[in-house]
Amino acid sequence: MVDEGILREIYAVLEDRRDNPVDSYTSRLMTDDEKRAEDKILEKIGEEAAEVIIASKNNERLVEESADLIFHTLLLLVYKGIPFESLLEEFAARRK
Ligand SMILES: N=c1c2ncn([C@@H]3O[C@H](COP(=O)(O)OP(=O)(O)OP(=O)(O)O)[C@@H](O)[C@H]3O)c2ncn1[C@@H]1O[C@H](COP(=O)(O)O)[C@@H](O)[C@H]1O
């Protein structure tokens, strides 16, 4: 049984990839120096957002493409040094 704790786990892995870079997709994105890392991550978010729109319109791969978009958004937050708790607190503050 998977629960939402998986997102916190992934976040911690991404923080580790940022702080202790290894030869991996996310470390490469966060430590890129040819093109600024932030720009590359933002570009991925743009691509993934477009893929979510196409998936929704075609009624296929919506879960997969949404996961890609959420994943790259989490990657941006990690890259920017924002703690996972801040995201949770933001949602909690919006609760009605
Ligand atoms: N959840 C994910 C995850 N979701 C998506 N992706 C990657 O995001 C990319 C999505 O890009 P696209 O859909 O455009 O597919 P693509 O054409 O293969 O990608 P590009 O070559 O264009 O970058 C793919 O390379 C996926 O592998 C992810 N990569 C990693 N994770 C998690 O992040 C952790 C750290 O990852 P590594 O740094 O690779 O160890 C892993 O343990 C996983 O839990």
mmCIF file of N, CA and C and ligand atoms in Angstrom:
data_model
loop_
_atom_site.group_PDB
_atom_site.id
_atom_site.type_symbol
_atom_site.label_atom_id
_atom_site.label_comp_id
_atom_site.label_asym_id
_atom_site.label_seq_id
_atom_site.Cartn_x
_atom_site.Cartn_y
_atom_site.Cartn_z
ATOM 1 N N MET A 1 0.853 -1.203 0.000
ATOM 2 C CA MET A 1 0.000 0.000 0.000
ATOM 3 C C MET A 1 0.889 1.254 0.000
ATOM 4 N N VAL A 2 0.683 2.078 -0.995
ATOM 5 C CA VAL A 2 1.456 3.325 -1.069
ATOM 6 C C VAL A 2 0.605 4.435 -0.474
ATOM 7 N N ASP A 3 1.232 5.326 0.316
ATOM 8 C CA ASP A 3 0.483 6.501 0.765
ATOM 9 C C ASP A 3 1.253 7.763 0.392
ATOM 10 N N GLU A 4 0.713 8.903 0.809
ATOM 11 C CA GLU A 4 1.282 10.182 0.368
ATOM 12 C C GLU A 4 2.681 10.447 0.930
ATOM 13 N N GLY A 5 3.094 9.608 1.893
ATOM 14 C CA GLY A 5 4.453 9.725 2.436
ATOM 15 C C GLY A 5 5.515 9.540 1.362
ATOM 16 N N ILE A 6 5.135 8.912 0.252
ATOM 17 C CA ILE A 6 6.063 8.702 -0.856
ATOM 18 C C ILE A 6 6.587 10.043 -1.376
ATOM 19 N N LEU A 7 5.754 11.077 -1.334
ATOM 20 C CA LEU A 7 6.200 12.389 -1.829
ATOM 21 C C LEU A 7 7.282 12.963 -0.915
ATOM 22 N N ARG A 8 7.121 12.795 0.383
ATOM 23 C CA ARG A 8 8.139 13.266 1.330
ATOM 24 C C ARG A 8 9.439 12.487 1.116
ATOM 25 N N GLU A 9 9.299 11.187 0.870
ATOM 26 C CA GLU A 9 10.492 10.352 0.625
ATOM 27 C C GLU A 9 11.240 10.828 -0.622
ATOM 28 N N ILE A 10 10.481 11.050 -1.695
ATOM 29 C CA ILE A 10 11.112 11.508 -2.944
ATOM 30 C C ILE A 10 11.787 12.858 -2.718
ATOM 31 N N TYR A 11 11.113 13.726 -1.970
ATOM 32 C CA TYR A 11 11.674 15.055 -1.683
ATOM 33 C C TYR A 11 13.031 14.925 -0.976
ATOM 34 N N ALA A 12 13.087 14.022 -0.009
ATOM 35 C CA ALA A 12 14.347 13.827 0.735
ATOM 36 C C ALA A 12 15.443 13.293 -0.184
ATOM 37 N N VAL A 13 15.072 12.403 -1.107
ATOM 38 C CA VAL A 13 16.059 11.892 -2.076
ATOM 39 C C VAL A 13 16.572 13.047 -2.933
ATOM 40 N N LEU A 14 15.660 13.918 -3.380
ATOM 41 C CA LEU A 14 16.062 15.050 -4.228
ATOM 42 C C LEU A 14 16.975 16.013 -3.470
ATOM 43 N N GLU A 15 16.687 16.231 -2.182
ATOM 44 C CA GLU A 15 17.558 17.102 -1.378
ATOM 45 C C GLU A 15 18.951 16.489 -1.275
ATOM 46 N N ASP A 16 18.979 15.169 -1.150
ATOM 47 C CA ASP A 16 20.277 14.491 -1.086
ATOM 48 C C ASP A 16 21.009 14.586 -2.431
ATOM 49 N N ARG A 17 20.269 14.414 -3.528
ATOM 50 C CA ARG A 17 20.874 14.543 -4.872
ATOM 51 C C ARG A 17 21.437 15.951 -5.075
ATOM 52 N N ARG A 18 20.772 16.954 -4.494
ATOM 53 C CA ARG A 18 21.239 18.341 -4.594
ATOM 54 C C ARG A 18 22.513 18.553 -3.761
ATOM 55 N N ASP A 19 22.484 18.023 -2.536
ATOM 56 C CA ASP A 19 23.588 18.292 -1.603
ATOM 57 C C ASP A 19 24.780 17.372 -1.811
ATOM 58 N N ASN A 20 24.529 16.171 -2.325
ATOM 59 C CA ASN A 20 25.598 15.196 -2.568
ATOM 60 C C ASN A 20 25.444 14.651 -3.984
ATOM 61 N N PRO A 21 25.808 15.459 -4.984
ATOM 62 C CA PRO A 21 25.540 15.075 -6.378
ATOM 63 C C PRO A 21 26.167 13.738 -6.759
ATOM 64 N N VAL A 22 25.383 12.959 -7.523
ATOM 65 C CA VAL A 22 25.865 11.689 -8.079
ATOM 66 C C VAL A 22 25.557 11.743 -9.576
ATOM 67 N N ASP A 23 25.944 10.686 -10.285
ATOM 68 C CA ASP A 23 25.664 10.649 -11.719
ATOM 69 C C ASP A 23 24.218 10.184 -11.915
ATOM 70 N N SER A 24 23.281 11.115 -11.846
ATOM 71 C CA SER A 24 21.865 10.750 -11.972
ATOM 72 C C SER A 24 21.103 11.901 -12.633
ATOM 73 N N TYR A 25 19.925 11.595 -13.117
ATOM 74 C CA TYR A 25 19.093 12.577 -13.829
ATOM 75 C C TYR A 25 18.894 13.855 -13.009
ATOM 76 N N THR A 26 18.490 13.703 -11.754
ATOM 77 C CA THR A 26 18.151 14.903 -10.976
ATOM 78 C C THR A 26 19.391 15.672 -10.539
ATOM 79 N N SER A 27 20.471 14.957 -10.203
ATOM 80 C CA SER A 27 21.718 15.657 -9.862
ATOM 81 C C SER A 27 22.219 16.441 -11.053
ATOM 82 N N ARG A 28 22.143 15.798 -12.225
ATOM 83 C CA ARG A 28 22.608 16.492 -13.435
ATOM 84 C C ARG A 28 21.803 17.761 -13.680
ATOM 85 N N LEU A 29 20.481 17.658 -13.530
ATOM 86 C CA LEU A 29 19.644 18.852 -13.750
ATOM 87 C C LEU A 29 20.004 19.956 -12.750
ATOM 88 N N MET A 30 20.202 19.586 -11.493
ATOM 89 C CA MET A 30 20.422 20.599 -10.451
ATOM 90 C C MET A 30 21.832 21.169 -10.459
ATOM 91 N N THR A 31 22.777 20.473 -11.104
ATOM 92 C CA THR A 31 24.160 20.980 -11.083
ATOM 93 C C THR A 31 24.628 21.391 -12.470
ATOM 94 N N ASP A 32 23.687 21.441 -13.409
ATOM 95 C CA ASP A 32 24.047 21.803 -14.782
ATOM 96 C C ASP A 32 24.773 23.148 -14.802
ATOM 97 N N ASP A 33 25.842 23.243 -15.558
ATOM 98 C CA ASP A 33 26.501 24.548 -15.604
ATOM 99 C C ASP A 33 26.582 25.143 -17.003
ATOM 100 N N GLU A 34 26.298 24.335 -18.044
ATOM 101 C CA GLU A 34 26.309 24.903 -19.397
ATOM 102 C C GLU A 34 25.133 25.852 -19.554
ATOM 103 N N LYS A 35 23.957 25.296 -19.242
ATOM 104 C CA LYS A 35 22.766 26.134 -19.259
ATOM 105 C C LYS A 35 22.350 26.210 -17.801
ATOM 106 N N ARG A 36 21.916 27.341 -17.326
ATOM 107 C CA ARG A 36 21.619 27.457 -15.902
ATOM 108 C C ARG A 36 20.612 26.403 -15.457
ATOM 109 N N ALA A 37 20.928 25.769 -14.318
ATOM 110 C CA ALA A 37 20.108 24.672 -13.815
ATOM 111 C C ALA A 37 18.646 25.084 -13.668
ATOM 112 N N GLU A 38 18.432 26.255 -13.115
ATOM 113 C CA GLU A 38 17.047 26.686 -12.901
ATOM 114 C C GLU A 38 16.299 26.758 -14.232
ATOM 115 N N ASP A 39 16.944 27.303 -15.256
ATOM 116 C CA ASP A 39 16.285 27.414 -16.560
ATOM 117 C C ASP A 39 15.916 26.038 -17.111
ATOM 118 N N LYS A 40 16.813 25.064 -16.920
ATOM 119 C CA LYS A 40 16.538 23.714 -17.429
ATOM 120 C C LYS A 40 15.344 23.093 -16.712
ATOM 121 N N ILE A 41 15.284 23.292 -15.403
ATOM 122 C CA ILE A 41 14.164 22.734 -14.631
ATOM 123 C C ILE A 41 12.861 23.422 -15.053
ATOM 124 N N LEU A 42 12.925 24.738 -15.219
ATOM 125 C CA LEU A 42 11.724 25.479 -15.636
ATOM 126 C C LEU A 42 11.263 25.037 -17.024
ATOM 127 N N GLU A 43 12.237 24.768 -17.891
ATOM 128 C CA GLU A 43 11.903 24.290 -19.238
ATOM 129 C C GLU A 43 11.178 22.941 -19.156
ATOM 130 N N LYS A 44 11.673 22.054 -18.266
ATOM 131 C CA LYS A 44 11.007 20.749 -18.094
ATOM 132 C C LYS A 44 9.581 20.945 -17.588
ATOM 133 N N ILE A 45 9.390 21.881 -16.656
ATOM 134 C CA ILE A 45 8.046 22.117 -16.119
ATOM 135 C C ILE A 45 7.114 22.578 -17.240
ATOM 136 N N GLY A 46 7.623 23.447 -18.107
ATOM 137 C CA GLY A 46 6.819 23.906 -19.243
ATOM 138 C C GLY A 46 6.434 22.745 -20.152
ATOM 139 N N GLU A 47 7.406 21.890 -20.454
ATOM 140 C CA GLU A 47 7.142 20.728 -21.320
ATOM 141 C C GLU A 47 6.110 19.800 -20.681
ATOM 142 N N GLU A 48 6.320 19.529 -19.385
ATOM 143 C CA GLU A 48 5.425 18.583 -18.699
ATOM 144 C C GLU A 48 4.015 19.154 -18.578
ATOM 145 N N ALA A 49 3.907 20.467 -18.384
ATOM 146 C CA ALA A 49 2.576 21.084 -18.310
ATOM 147 C C ALA A 49 1.853 20.906 -19.648
ATOM 148 N N ALA A 50 2.586 21.085 -20.749
ATOM 149 C CA ALA A 50 1.988 20.898 -22.070
ATOM 150 C C ALA A 50 1.552 19.442 -22.247
ATOM 151 N N GLU A 51 2.382 18.513 -21.735
ATOM 152 C CA GLU A 51 2.044 17.091 -21.869
ATOM 153 C C GLU A 51 0.805 16.730 -21.050
ATOM 154 N N VAL A 52 0.613 17.405 -19.905
ATOM 155 C CA VAL A 52 -0.610 17.167 -19.114
ATOM 156 C C VAL A 52 -1.833 17.627 -19.910
ATOM 157 N N ILE A 53 -1.718 18.764 -20.548
ATOM 158 C CA ILE A 53 -2.849 19.290 -21.334
ATOM 159 C C ILE A 53 -3.213 18.317 -22.461
ATOM 160 N N ILE A 54 -2.200 17.844 -23.164
ATOM 161 C CA ILE A 54 -2.446 16.909 -24.277
ATOM 162 C C ILE A 54 -3.046 15.600 -23.741
ATOM 163 N N ALA A 55 -2.494 15.122 -22.619
ATOM 164 C CA ALA A 55 -2.989 13.863 -22.037
ATOM 165 C C ALA A 55 -4.460 13.991 -21.652
ATOM 166 N N SER A 56 -4.804 15.130 -21.059
ATOM 167 C CA SER A 56 -6.197 15.328 -20.640
ATOM 168 C C SER A 56 -7.130 15.373 -21.854
ATOM 169 N N LYS A 57 -6.718 16.137 -22.855
ATOM 170 C CA LYS A 57 -7.556 16.257 -24.062
ATOM 171 C C LYS A 57 -7.730 14.913 -24.764
ATOM 172 N N ASN A 58 -6.677 14.081 -24.738
ATOM 173 C CA ASN A 58 -6.735 12.778 -25.421
ATOM 174 C C ASN A 58 -7.240 11.655 -24.521
ATOM 175 N N ASN A 59 -7.474 11.979 -23.247
ATOM 176 C CA ASN A 59 -7.874 10.953 -22.276
ATOM 177 C C ASN A 59 -6.912 9.782 -22.252
ATOM 178 N N GLU A 60 -5.612 10.084 -22.244
ATOM 179 C CA GLU A 60 -4.630 8.994 -22.085
ATOM 180 C C GLU A 60 -3.382 9.518 -21.378
ATOM 181 N N ARG A 61 -2.797 8.650 -20.552
ATOM 182 C CA ARG A 61 -1.544 8.956 -19.837
ATOM 183 C C ARG A 61 -1.651 10.160 -18.902
ATOM 184 N N LEU A 62 -2.854 10.480 -18.415
ATOM 185 C CA LEU A 62 -2.990 11.660 -17.559
ATOM 186 C C LEU A 62 -2.268 11.483 -16.224
ATOM 187 N N VAL A 63 -2.351 10.296 -15.649
ATOM 188 C CA VAL A 63 -1.680 10.066 -14.362
ATOM 189 C C VAL A 63 -0.159 10.174 -14.539
ATOM 190 N N GLU A 64 0.354 9.536 -15.584
ATOM 191 C CA GLU A 64 1.809 9.553 -15.819
ATOM 192 C C GLU A 64 2.329 10.971 -16.052
ATOM 193 N N GLU A 65 1.616 11.710 -16.893
ATOM 194 C CA GLU A 65 2.079 13.066 -17.213
ATOM 195 C C GLU A 65 1.910 14.009 -16.014
ATOM 196 N N SER A 66 0.861 13.797 -15.218
ATOM 197 C CA SER A 66 0.678 14.612 -14.010
ATOM 198 C C SER A 66 1.806 14.334 -13.022
ATOM 199 N N ALA A 67 2.182 13.069 -12.909
ATOM 200 C CA ALA A 67 3.293 12.717 -12.013
ATOM 201 C C ALA A 67 4.583 13.392 -12.476
ATOM 202 N N ASP A 68 4.817 13.416 -13.788
ATOM 203 C CA ASP A 68 6.015 14.096 -14.313
ATOM 204 C C ASP A 68 5.998 15.585 -13.960
ATOM 205 N N LEU A 69 4.822 16.212 -14.103
ATOM 206 C CA LEU A 69 4.724 17.650 -13.808
ATOM 207 C C LEU A 69 4.951 17.920 -12.321
ATOM 208 N N ILE A 70 4.294 17.123 -11.485
ATOM 209 C CA ILE A 70 4.442 17.308 -10.031
ATOM 210 C C ILE A 70 5.890 17.045 -9.632
ATOM 211 N N PHE A 71 6.471 15.996 -10.212
ATOM 212 C CA PHE A 71 7.858 15.657 -9.882
ATOM 213 C C PHE A 71 8.807 16.816 -10.197
ATOM 214 N N HIS A 72 8.672 17.398 -11.381
ATOM 215 C CA HIS A 72 9.589 18.476 -11.756
ATOM 216 C C HIS A 72 9.313 19.758 -10.973
ATOM 217 N N THR A 73 8.071 19.932 -10.506
ATOM 218 C CA THR A 73 7.770 21.072 -9.639
ATOM 219 C C THR A 73 8.433 20.871 -8.272
ATOM 220 N N LEU A 74 8.373 19.640 -7.762
ATOM 221 C CA LEU A 74 9.066 19.348 -6.499
ATOM 222 C C LEU A 74 10.571 19.571 -6.669
ATOM 223 N N LEU A 75 11.091 19.156 -7.829
ATOM 224 C CA LEU A 75 12.527 19.334 -8.097
ATOM 225 C C LEU A 75 12.907 20.819 -8.061
ATOM 226 N N LEU A 76 12.046 21.670 -8.616
ATOM 227 C CA LEU A 76 12.307 23.114 -8.593
ATOM 228 C C LEU A 76 12.358 23.626 -7.151
ATOM 229 N N LEU A 77 11.383 23.191 -6.340
ATOM 230 C CA LEU A 77 11.334 23.643 -4.941
ATOM 231 C C LEU A 77 12.592 23.208 -4.198
ATOM 232 N N VAL A 78 13.023 21.979 -4.449
ATOM 233 C CA VAL A 78 14.255 21.483 -3.813
ATOM 234 C C VAL A 78 15.440 22.322 -4.274
ATOM 235 N N TYR A 79 15.514 22.545 -5.582
ATOM 236 C CA TYR A 79 16.623 23.332 -6.138
ATOM 237 C C TYR A 79 16.669 24.728 -5.499
ATOM 238 N N LYS A 80 15.495 25.299 -5.243
ATOM 239 C CA LYS A 80 15.414 26.644 -4.668
ATOM 240 C C LYS A 80 15.582 26.642 -3.144
ATOM 241 N N GLY A 81 15.772 25.449 -2.569
ATOM 242 C CA GLY A 81 16.035 25.362 -1.132
ATOM 243 C C GLY A 81 14.803 25.490 -0.258
ATOM 244 N N ILE A 82 13.651 25.235 -0.834
ATOM 245 C CA ILE A 82 12.403 25.355 -0.070
ATOM 246 C C ILE A 82 12.087 24.033 0.619
ATOM 247 N N PRO A 83 11.852 24.058 1.935
ATOM 248 C CA PRO A 83 11.542 22.807 2.640
ATOM 249 C C PRO A 83 10.161 22.262 2.255
ATOM 250 N N PHE A 84 10.035 20.942 2.281
ATOM 251 C CA PHE A 84 8.758 20.289 1.962
ATOM 252 C C PHE A 84 7.651 20.819 2.872
ATOM 253 N N GLU A 85 8.018 21.088 4.141
ATOM 254 C CA GLU A 85 7.031 21.588 5.107
ATOM 255 C C GLU A 85 6.359 22.873 4.616
ATOM 256 N N SER A 86 7.113 23.712 3.899
ATOM 257 C CA SER A 86 6.541 24.980 3.421
ATOM 258 C C SER A 86 5.386 24.729 2.463
ATOM 259 N N LEU A 87 5.538 23.707 1.640
ATOM 260 C CA LEU A 87 4.475 23.359 0.695
ATOM 261 C C LEU A 87 3.242 22.863 1.456
ATOM 262 N N LEU A 88 3.491 22.002 2.445
ATOM 263 C CA LEU A 88 2.375 21.474 3.246
ATOM 264 C C LEU A 88 1.669 22.607 3.989
ATOM 265 N N GLU A 89 2.471 23.529 4.548
ATOM 266 C CA GLU A 89 1.898 24.644 5.308
ATOM 267 C C GLU A 89 1.057 25.543 4.401
ATOM 268 N N GLU A 90 1.511 25.705 3.159
ATOM 269 C CA GLU A 90 0.758 26.549 2.225
ATOM 270 C C GLU A 90 -0.621 25.946 1.954
ATOM 271 N N PHE A 91 -0.636 24.616 1.731
ATOM 272 C CA PHE A 91 -1.935 23.962 1.511
ATOM 273 C C PHE A 91 -2.798 24.036 2.770
ATOM 274 N N ALA A 92 -2.163 23.839 3.927
ATOM 275 C CA ALA A 92 -2.925 23.861 5.185
ATOM 276 C C ALA A 92 -3.544 25.239 5.408
ATOM 277 N N ALA A 93 -2.791 26.286 5.043
ATOM 278 C CA ALA A 93 -3.285 27.662 5.248
ATOM 279 C C ALA A 93 -4.482 27.963 4.358
ATOM 280 N N ARG A 94 -4.614 27.203 3.261
ATOM 281 C CA ARG A 94 -5.729 27.453 2.329
ATOM 282 C C ARG A 94 -6.984 26.677 2.694
ATOM 283 N N ARG A 95 -6.805 25.743 3.682
ATOM 284 C CA ARG A 95 -7.933 24.881 4.038
ATOM 285 C C ARG A 95 -9.084 25.726 4.561
ATOM 286 N N LYS A 96 -10.278 25.414 4.116
ATOM 287 C CA LYS A 96 -11.439 26.190 4.564
ATOM 288 C C LYS A 96 -12.268 25.383 5.531
HETATM 289 N N1 LIG B 1 10.020 10.306 -9.630
HETATM 290 C C1 LIG B 1 10.971 10.445 -10.410
HETATM 291 C C2 LIG B 1 10.785 10.809 -11.794
HETATM 292 N N2 LIG B 1 9.674 11.073 -12.510
HETATM 293 C C3 LIG B 1 10.092 11.373 -13.748
HETATM 294 N N3 LIG B 1 11.447 11.298 -13.822
HETATM 295 C C4 LIG B 1 12.296 11.534 -14.994
HETATM 296 O O1 LIG B 1 11.848 12.706 -15.629
HETATM 297 C C5 LIG B 1 12.072 12.602 -17.007
HETATM 298 C C6 LIG B 1 10.770 12.942 -17.720
HETATM 299 O O2 LIG B 1 11.120 13.466 -18.885
HETATM 300 P P1 LIG B 1 10.246 13.218 -20.187
HETATM 301 O O3 LIG B 1 8.846 12.831 -19.841
HETATM 302 O O4 LIG B 1 10.415 14.416 -21.019
HETATM 303 O O5 LIG B 1 10.938 11.947 -20.789
HETATM 304 P P2 LIG B 1 12.367 11.886 -21.433
HETATM 305 O O6 LIG B 1 12.225 12.195 -22.881
HETATM 306 O O7 LIG B 1 12.926 10.542 -21.058
HETATM 307 O O8 LIG B 1 13.203 13.028 -20.683
HETATM 308 P P3 LIG B 1 14.392 13.913 -21.224
HETATM 309 O O9 LIG B 1 15.423 12.975 -21.798
HETATM 310 O O10 LIG B 1 13.800 14.879 -22.219
HETATM 311 O O11 LIG B 1 14.889 14.617 -19.980
HETATM 312 C C7 LIG B 1 12.502 11.171 -17.326
HETATM 313 O O12 LIG B 1 13.891 11.128 -17.565
HETATM 314 C C8 LIG B 1 12.165 10.432 -16.036
HETATM 315 O O13 LIG B 1 13.078 9.412 -15.737
HETATM 316 C C9 LIG B 1 11.910 10.961 -12.620
HETATM 317 N N4 LIG B 1 13.174 10.779 -12.167
HETATM 318 C C10 LIG B 1 13.344 10.458 -10.867
HETATM 319 N N5 LIG B 1 12.290 10.294 -9.978
HETATM 320 C C11 LIG B 1 12.550 10.060 -8.543
HETATM 321 O O14 LIG B 1 13.671 10.843 -8.176
HETATM 322 C C12 LIG B 1 14.623 10.047 -7.508
HETATM 323 C C13 LIG B 1 16.016 10.509 -7.888
HETATM 324 O O15 LIG B 1 16.225 10.300 -9.268
HETATM 325 P P4 LIG B 1 17.683 10.139 -9.890
HETATM 326 O O16 LIG B 1 18.357 11.443 -9.743
HETATM 327 O O17 LIG B 1 17.468 9.766 -11.318
HETATM 328 O O18 LIG B 1 18.375 9.062 -9.112
HETATM 329 C C14 LIG B 1 14.347 8.609 -7.952
HETATM 330 O O19 LIG B 1 14.685 7.745 -6.923
HETATM 331 C C15 LIG B 1 12.865 8.613 -8.207
HETATM 332 O O20 LIG B 1 12.185 8.301 -6.995
#
